[in-house]
Amino acid sequence: MKEKIILFDTTLRDGEQSLKTNLGTKDKITIALALENMGIDIIEVGFPISSPKDYKTSQEISKIIKNSKICGLARCTEKDIDAVYESLKKSKNFRIHIFLATSPIHIITKLKTTLNDVIEKIIFMIKYARKYTNDIEFSCEDASRTPIKNLCLIVNAAIRAGATTINIPDTVGYTFPQEYYDIIYNLKNEVDNIDKCIISVHTHNDLGMAVGNAITAINAGARQIEGTVNGIGERAGNCALEEIIMALYTRKQNMNVYTNIKYNKIYITSKIVSEICNIPLSINKAIVGKNAFSHSSGIHQDGILKNKKTYEILDPKFIGVNETEFNLTSKSGRAAVKYHMELMGYKSNTYDINKLYNNFIKLADKKGQIFNYDLESLAFNNEIDNITEYYSVKYFNVESNSSSISIATIKLQCGNLIKLEAATGLGPVDAIYKAIIRITNYNIDLIKYRLIAKNHTEKSIGQVEIKIKYKKKIFHGIGLSKDIIEASIIAIVNSLNDIWRFDQVKKNILKNKS
Ligand code: KIV
Ligand code: ZN
């Protein structure tokens, strides 16, 4: 029979620890609700003794979360344990999570004590916490660097004192999978009361092995996995829960275990955590990165169109992602171009694929990534030169000072005409964008504006990426310049050129139909 893996999420504790600024109460509640919605079994909501804010937030969450168990972290002291109890007691279903370091380096140089004292303290504090609840987790901090003989003694004592979950963290992400397997295997075989507890693992990613180590620990008998959404956490982060969940699901034939997760909530939960914590995902992040389900090379795109399973082991829809996307670049083949035309509803007899593909390659070489609106323009607009731009900047000036109002002036070439406009705004970008919209008269929504420094020296270049919504379609613009206002202008002018071409195409299609 398959055994259940308990999913313990510590995004709000270990994950939050790694952020530059603390999360607000509202943000933590939003994340906790998303985790509950996704079917996480245990949510570690914070470290209540660490600050009044953390205490208050843990208290608020404990009133709201009903379907997941909630848990708070405590050092091995009465006041920490009291704080967890006091902040979580409104919940019917809470756990106290106590930890103390067990490795020689921590005991000798950090705690400046002895193994015997550590064991005594663990026994005393677990017994103390038992007056509040029977659900006690004890973590042997730095367990993976603790000699196995000592670890067996400590685990045995903690279970005798009343711990119901024993966590064996790879606190510094140092351990190799086979070593981690051996630790769990030895505990299962050497500790005589081990069956009275659930063995949990908590892995860190310093050597990139957090998920691999968690899988190997399950094979050795661990039944609780601790991790965070998107793998955020101390240093290189924790075990990424979405990765472990999908690994267990995808390889279920090889793993005799299951989770109670709602898979279709994985993607949205990842997005919520990324946005609230302000940690963008790398595009190649497993499971939830932008490219996780997008295929670039012509050979792969062709394979996918013939049989998805050639290059896709996970179904994106299963985790809540809408469509398999292709990156349309100069490496894409005709099949991918045809597929995108089909997605937009154009039958292959309505355009010339050879001509479209030749022009596609030329534009892709210039632009990098090609979007659906570019394809329409290339396919249906013989009169429009897709390389020359309708709008270009002739001159701009922005005045900005400590008062919040900025003033911008801009002169744009618009086809054969030159137009000049000025506008005020809440900041220089707002002012210049308003002036540009006055000239071009488009009814658009700016839905994303992102400024990044391309390198971190004084000579760094600003890259502005924007997304604009126009007639229910999304247009993308990128601008690069040493001057961030200029980069912002280039980005919007580029996307307005795409919008202009898009309108011309629509007009041409209508003309040809009538
Ligand atoms: O990494 C670690 O050891 C921890 C413990 C507090 C569980 O985060
Ligand atoms: Zn940790």
XYZ file of C-alpha atoms and ligand atoms in Angstrom:
523
model
C 0.000 0.000 0.000
C 1.161 3.499 -0.786
C 2.170 5.590 2.225
C 1.394 9.259 2.689
C 4.111 11.906 2.572
C 3.322 14.780 4.912
C 4.156 18.113 3.296
C 5.471 20.666 5.764
C 5.834 24.161 4.335
C 8.235 26.658 5.901
C 7.962 29.469 3.317
C 6.714 31.808 6.040
C 9.548 30.929 8.443
C 12.745 29.638 6.757
C 11.671 31.348 3.519
C 10.938 34.667 5.182
C 14.225 34.516 7.096
C 16.019 34.964 3.754
C 14.127 38.076 2.616
C 15.619 41.537 2.836
C 12.466 42.902 4.452
C 9.933 41.114 6.630
C 6.588 40.219 5.136
C 3.569 42.139 6.381
C 0.714 40.364 8.175
C -1.620 40.656 5.164
C 1.004 39.194 2.852
C 1.665 36.288 5.172
C -2.052 35.590 5.410
C -2.337 35.597 1.613
C 0.498 33.080 1.349
C -0.895 30.916 4.164
C -4.294 30.790 2.431
C -2.653 29.830 -0.873
C -0.743 27.032 0.888
C -3.907 25.796 2.560
C -5.695 25.907 -0.781
C -2.928 23.864 -2.371
C -3.407 21.152 0.262
C -0.240 21.610 2.350
C -0.512 19.493 5.501
C 1.482 21.667 7.922
C 2.281 25.364 7.574
C 5.115 26.747 9.699
C 3.818 30.282 10.148
C 6.757 31.879 11.927
C 9.111 32.109 14.867
C 6.793 33.911 17.318
C 9.435 34.890 19.902
C 11.552 36.620 17.244
C 9.484 39.827 17.141
C 6.132 41.231 18.283
C 5.141 41.448 14.610
C 5.901 37.769 14.003
C 3.972 36.872 17.154
C 0.939 38.934 16.078
C 1.014 37.580 12.522
C 1.199 33.984 13.777
C -1.796 34.753 15.975
C -3.780 36.194 13.046
C -2.994 33.211 10.820
C -3.983 30.790 13.573
C -7.491 32.268 13.523
C -7.871 31.906 9.759
C -6.307 28.612 8.664
C -8.618 25.670 9.237
C -7.640 22.828 6.936
C -3.873 22.782 7.388
C -2.156 22.257 10.719
C -0.177 25.327 11.766
C 3.146 25.300 13.505
C 5.518 27.770 15.166
C 9.249 27.499 15.771
C 10.881 27.679 19.212
C 14.437 27.431 20.454
C 14.926 25.066 23.357
C 13.705 27.586 25.971
C 10.523 27.978 27.992
C 9.824 31.509 26.772
C 10.096 30.472 23.099
C 7.757 27.537 23.678
C 5.303 29.738 25.610
C 5.316 32.235 22.732
C 4.456 29.534 20.196
C 1.621 28.264 22.393
C 0.244 31.736 23.168
C 0.282 32.802 19.531
C -1.205 29.601 18.077
C -3.623 28.507 20.778
C -6.661 29.888 18.886
C -6.129 27.122 16.351
C -7.574 23.703 17.086
C -4.754 22.098 15.223
C -1.278 23.390 16.054
C 2.209 21.993 16.457
C 5.157 23.242 18.509
C 8.456 22.866 16.654
C 11.505 22.925 18.953
C 15.068 22.828 17.724
C 18.550 22.575 19.169
C 21.891 22.034 17.455
C 23.421 18.568 17.821
C 26.641 18.577 15.768
C 30.030 18.918 17.542
C 30.846 22.180 15.759
C 27.599 23.744 16.968
C 27.686 22.233 20.460
C 31.301 23.183 21.155
C 31.768 26.491 19.361
C 28.274 27.953 19.193
C 26.463 26.626 22.291
C 29.709 26.156 24.307
C 28.280 23.168 26.106
C 28.391 19.355 26.061
C 26.416 16.592 24.374
C 25.007 15.474 27.748
C 23.725 18.965 28.525
C 22.153 19.168 25.071
C 20.318 15.869 25.615
C 19.112 16.946 29.055
C 17.831 20.228 27.719
C 16.008 18.538 24.833
C 14.259 16.127 27.220
C 13.283 18.904 29.613
C 11.906 21.232 26.937
C 9.969 18.573 25.044
C 8.321 17.554 28.311
C 7.617 21.231 29.026
C 5.981 21.718 25.617
C 3.854 18.596 26.036
C 1.729 20.473 28.573
C 0.447 22.532 25.648
C -0.020 19.877 22.959
C 0.797 16.293 22.066
C 2.014 17.375 18.649
C 5.696 18.153 19.159
C 8.324 18.218 16.438
C 11.942 18.188 17.477
C 14.688 19.223 15.021
C 18.311 18.211 15.525
C 19.865 21.273 13.946
C 22.867 20.315 11.776
C 21.852 16.643 12.133
C 23.669 15.642 8.960
C 27.021 16.682 10.510
C 26.257 14.927 13.797
C 28.034 11.574 14.371
C 25.396 8.875 13.848
C 25.997 7.379 17.328
C 25.197 10.729 18.965
C 22.245 11.306 16.668
C 20.735 7.925 17.640
C 21.074 8.820 21.352
C 19.471 12.229 20.861
C 16.603 10.939 18.737
C 15.874 8.158 21.219
C 15.799 10.647 24.100
C 13.581 13.110 22.208
C 11.034 10.388 21.405
C 11.042 9.178 25.009
C 10.382 12.736 26.159
C 7.320 12.951 23.895
C 8.332 14.230 20.452
C 6.024 12.842 17.758
C 7.979 14.071 14.744
C 11.759 13.987 14.575
C 13.322 16.226 11.991
C 16.789 15.481 10.608
C 17.862 18.696 8.859
C 20.734 19.025 6.448
C 21.049 22.541 7.840
C 24.016 23.621 5.736
C 23.166 21.670 2.576
C 26.401 19.698 2.868
C 25.298 16.101 2.563
C 25.385 13.858 -0.506
C 22.291 11.758 -1.284
C 23.851 8.392 -0.368
C 25.080 9.780 2.968
C 21.645 11.184 3.737
C 20.043 7.854 2.872
C 22.430 6.127 5.295
C 21.584 8.533 8.135
C 17.836 7.884 7.837
C 18.381 4.167 7.302
C 20.587 3.906 10.419
C 18.089 5.818 12.551
C 15.320 3.463 11.383
C 17.428 0.464 12.307
C 19.341 1.587 15.401
C 16.790 3.619 17.405
C 14.488 1.155 19.127
C 11.541 3.557 19.659
C 11.779 5.131 16.167
C 8.397 3.680 15.143
C 6.731 6.003 17.667
C 7.551 9.029 15.528
C 7.421 10.318 11.975
C 10.854 10.967 10.521
C 11.020 14.334 8.794
C 13.725 15.812 6.583
C 14.566 19.442 6.023
C 17.097 19.982 3.274
C 19.022 23.043 2.143
C 20.323 23.644 -1.335
C 23.883 24.878 -0.831
C 25.257 22.168 -3.125
C 22.114 21.976 -5.259
C 21.003 18.693 -3.645
C 18.006 19.710 -1.555
C 15.364 17.949 -3.676
C 17.572 14.935 -4.459
C 18.357 14.494 -0.779
C 14.681 14.661 0.160
C 13.840 11.960 -2.420
C 16.584 9.708 -1.139
C 15.392 10.242 2.449
C 11.889 9.126 1.440
C 13.400 5.961 -0.009
C 15.094 5.369 3.346
C 11.854 5.821 5.327
C 11.286 9.567 5.935
C 7.580 10.421 5.757
C 7.570 14.191 6.233
C 9.263 16.573 3.809
C 9.980 20.165 4.787
C 10.453 22.782 2.114
C 9.335 26.083 0.692
C 7.509 27.312 -2.374
C 10.010 28.124 -5.140
C 12.769 26.850 -2.838
C 13.237 30.224 -1.125
C 15.098 30.101 2.185
C 18.374 30.665 3.996
C 21.384 31.087 1.637
C 20.824 28.920 -1.450
C 17.356 28.088 -0.192
C 15.367 25.053 0.916
C 13.945 22.055 -0.849
C 11.481 23.431 -3.438
C 8.138 21.865 -2.589
C 6.738 22.104 -6.131
C 9.758 20.143 -7.350
C 9.484 17.372 -4.790
C 5.707 17.136 -5.313
C 6.028 16.810 -9.070
C 8.974 14.423 -8.798
C 6.894 12.114 -6.596
C 3.940 12.388 -8.955
C 5.855 11.966 -12.200
C 7.791 8.952 -10.913
C 4.937 7.439 -8.908
C 5.680 4.011 -10.384
C 9.054 4.132 -8.672
C 7.956 5.661 -5.359
C 5.442 3.903 -3.150
C 4.097 7.128 -1.679
C 1.482 9.827 -2.340
C 0.703 13.399 -1.245
C -2.637 15.149 -0.759
C -1.661 18.132 -2.844
C -3.988 19.881 -5.304
C -1.672 19.894 -8.275
C -3.575 22.514 -10.257
C -2.825 25.075 -7.521
C 0.952 24.715 -7.792
C 1.545 27.358 -10.420
C -0.651 30.042 -8.886
C 0.871 29.465 -5.434
C 4.340 29.816 -6.880
C 3.346 33.089 -8.554
C 1.822 34.466 -5.353
C 4.974 33.687 -3.354
C 7.284 35.068 -6.031
C 5.357 38.326 -6.276
C 4.771 38.895 -2.567
C 8.358 38.033 -1.622
C 9.674 40.007 -4.588
C 11.836 37.091 -5.713
C 11.483 36.646 -9.480
C 11.919 33.077 -10.683
C 14.816 32.262 -12.950
C 13.373 31.416 -16.364
C 14.746 27.877 -16.237
C 13.442 27.107 -12.719
C 12.125 23.548 -12.637
C 8.315 23.178 -12.741
C 7.382 26.873 -12.458
C 10.019 28.836 -14.447
C 8.851 30.672 -17.580
C 10.733 28.259 -19.814
C 9.798 25.058 -17.944
C 7.219 24.259 -20.619
C 8.448 26.271 -23.559
C 10.471 24.733 -26.321
C 13.026 26.638 -28.343
C 14.875 24.504 -30.852
C 13.205 23.637 -34.137
C 13.771 19.904 -33.597
C 12.106 19.970 -30.165
C 9.193 22.094 -31.387
C 8.622 19.689 -34.283
C 8.765 16.673 -31.915
C 6.275 18.240 -29.493
C 3.819 18.956 -32.286
C 3.951 15.291 -33.354
C 3.822 13.829 -29.846
C 4.022 15.955 -26.686
C 5.713 13.171 -24.751
C 8.820 13.380 -26.959
C 10.092 16.342 -24.957
C 7.547 16.963 -22.197
C 7.397 14.748 -19.091
C 4.919 16.981 -17.266
C 1.626 18.318 -18.533
C 1.658 22.087 -17.882
C -2.153 22.180 -17.539
C -1.876 19.728 -14.655
C -0.150 22.318 -12.453
C -2.345 25.168 -13.673
C -0.302 26.548 -16.602
C -2.456 27.201 -19.658
C -0.603 26.220 -22.807
C 2.666 24.766 -23.973
C 4.483 27.793 -25.318
C 7.102 27.967 -27.971
C 9.772 30.592 -27.873
C 9.605 31.922 -31.386
C 13.181 32.839 -32.213
C 15.470 32.422 -35.213
C 16.016 28.832 -34.015
C 12.354 27.945 -34.501
C 11.248 25.913 -37.466
C 8.318 26.236 -39.888
C 6.232 23.804 -37.777
C 6.286 26.155 -34.778
C 5.406 29.161 -36.910
C 2.484 27.252 -38.463
C 1.350 26.085 -35.002
C 1.196 29.670 -33.691
C -0.713 30.776 -36.796
C -3.181 27.936 -36.161
C -3.534 28.947 -32.488
C -4.557 32.402 -33.749
C -7.115 30.778 -36.081
C -5.354 31.168 -39.469
C -5.637 28.193 -41.823
C -2.487 27.372 -43.788
C -4.158 28.158 -47.142
C -4.700 31.785 -46.086
C -1.007 32.713 -46.157
C 2.251 31.715 -47.854
C 4.295 29.776 -45.274
C 7.565 30.015 -47.246
C 7.380 33.768 -47.521
C 6.227 34.092 -43.912
C 9.034 31.890 -42.661
C 11.748 33.789 -44.598
C 10.534 37.107 -43.230
C 10.150 35.575 -39.777
C 13.839 34.585 -39.712
C 14.921 38.088 -40.811
C 12.831 39.763 -38.125
C 13.833 37.216 -35.462
C 17.494 37.949 -36.174
C 16.838 41.607 -35.506
C 14.334 41.415 -32.666
C 15.238 38.229 -30.793
C 11.828 36.988 -29.713
C 8.845 37.045 -32.036
C 5.266 37.288 -30.794
C 1.964 36.342 -32.400
C 1.226 39.902 -33.454
C 4.557 39.986 -35.331
C 3.541 36.829 -37.191
C 0.233 38.368 -38.240
C 2.023 41.417 -39.474
C 4.541 39.342 -41.459
C 1.864 37.094 -42.921
C -0.746 39.597 -43.964
C 0.925 42.873 -44.564
C 2.788 43.039 -47.808
C 2.834 46.829 -47.796
C 4.389 47.168 -44.392
C 8.087 46.905 -43.920
C 8.375 45.130 -40.591
C 11.888 46.341 -40.005
C 11.403 50.106 -40.368
C 9.526 51.700 -37.519
C 6.544 54.036 -37.864
C 7.371 55.907 -34.664
C 10.823 57.117 -33.731
C 12.109 59.566 -31.135
C 13.488 62.917 -32.331
C 13.967 64.651 -29.009
C 12.963 64.423 -25.363
C 13.391 66.409 -22.172
C 12.302 65.574 -18.641
C 12.389 67.836 -15.611
C 12.158 66.144 -12.273
C 12.902 67.382 -8.759
C 12.023 66.704 -5.136
C 8.410 67.813 -5.648
C 6.544 64.752 -6.886
C 5.487 66.360 -10.188
C 7.695 65.832 -13.258
C 7.365 67.609 -16.606
C 8.211 65.903 -19.904
C 8.415 67.071 -23.510
C 8.826 64.730 -26.467
C 9.083 65.058 -30.232
C 8.157 61.920 -32.215
C 8.477 61.116 -35.896
C 5.123 59.533 -36.812
C 5.355 58.293 -40.379
C 5.872 61.475 -42.423
C 4.885 63.846 -39.633
C 6.739 65.202 -36.651
C 4.656 65.784 -33.527
C 5.501 67.470 -30.224
C 3.738 67.117 -26.866
C 4.297 67.849 -23.177
C 2.763 66.362 -20.056
C 3.121 66.308 -16.289
C 3.187 63.123 -14.252
C 3.936 61.515 -10.911
C 7.577 60.927 -11.717
C 9.572 61.199 -14.938
C 8.444 57.935 -16.561
C 4.789 58.688 -15.918
C 5.209 62.162 -17.432
C 7.010 61.007 -20.580
C 4.595 58.091 -21.119
C 1.638 60.476 -20.848
C 3.213 62.787 -23.453
C 3.808 59.855 -25.824
C 0.224 58.644 -25.440
C -1.020 62.176 -26.164
C 0.806 62.062 -29.492
C -0.086 58.524 -30.526
C -3.577 58.525 -29.047
C -3.653 54.818 -28.243
C -5.947 53.507 -25.544
C -3.488 51.237 -23.753
C -2.912 49.817 -20.270
C 0.633 49.520 -19.006
C 0.443 46.220 -17.120
C 4.119 45.645 -16.385
C 7.110 47.943 -16.041
C 10.393 46.434 -14.907
C 13.730 48.191 -14.673
C 16.883 46.162 -14.204
C 20.535 47.155 -14.142
C 22.384 45.032 -16.689
C 25.559 45.071 -14.641
C 26.312 46.270 -11.168
C 29.053 48.791 -11.780
C 28.692 52.556 -11.974
C 28.521 52.144 -15.764
C 25.534 49.840 -15.574
C 22.982 49.939 -18.355
C 19.298 50.158 -17.562
C 16.995 47.639 -19.220
C 13.320 48.446 -19.189
C 10.826 45.714 -19.982
C 7.181 46.575 -20.386
C 3.952 44.802 -21.193
C 1.064 46.750 -22.662
C -2.531 45.655 -23.091
C -4.193 46.956 -26.233
C -7.487 45.648 -27.640
C -7.242 42.641 -25.284
C -3.803 41.700 -26.649
C -0.489 41.881 -24.839
C 2.447 43.678 -26.481
C 6.017 43.553 -25.237
C 8.680 46.243 -25.359
C 12.303 46.312 -24.303
C 14.565 49.373 -24.081
C 18.246 49.534 -23.239
C 20.160 52.679 -22.404
C 22.535 54.207 -19.875
C 19.748 56.698 -19.229
C 16.769 54.945 -17.657
C 14.312 57.522 -19.039
C 15.618 56.875 -22.534
C 15.380 53.094 -21.931
C 11.768 53.608 -20.847
C 11.009 55.637 -23.981
C 12.616 53.036 -26.289
C 10.568 50.268 -24.663
C 7.234 52.024 -25.142
C 8.031 53.303 -28.633
C 9.006 49.752 -29.694
C 5.720 48.354 -28.498
C 3.749 51.228 -30.041
C 5.361 50.335 -33.376
C 4.121 46.763 -32.898
C 0.670 48.106 -32.050
C 0.688 50.312 -35.147
C 1.566 47.309 -37.347
C -1.083 45.218 -35.610
C -3.747 47.841 -36.471
C -2.567 47.987 -40.095
C -2.839 44.196 -40.372
C -6.354 44.204 -38.979
C -7.331 46.961 -41.444
C -5.828 44.979 -44.358
C -7.595 41.775 -43.316
C -10.909 43.638 -43.162
C -10.232 45.319 -46.549
C -9.490 41.950 -48.194
C -12.659 40.397 -46.765
C -14.928 43.199 -48.069
O 17.888 24.407 8.671
C 17.543 24.088 9.816
O 18.182 23.305 10.516
C 16.336 24.711 10.331
C 15.806 24.188 11.624
C 15.326 25.258 12.507
C 14.750 23.157 11.348
O 15.757 25.548 9.700
Zn 16.363 25.483 7.542
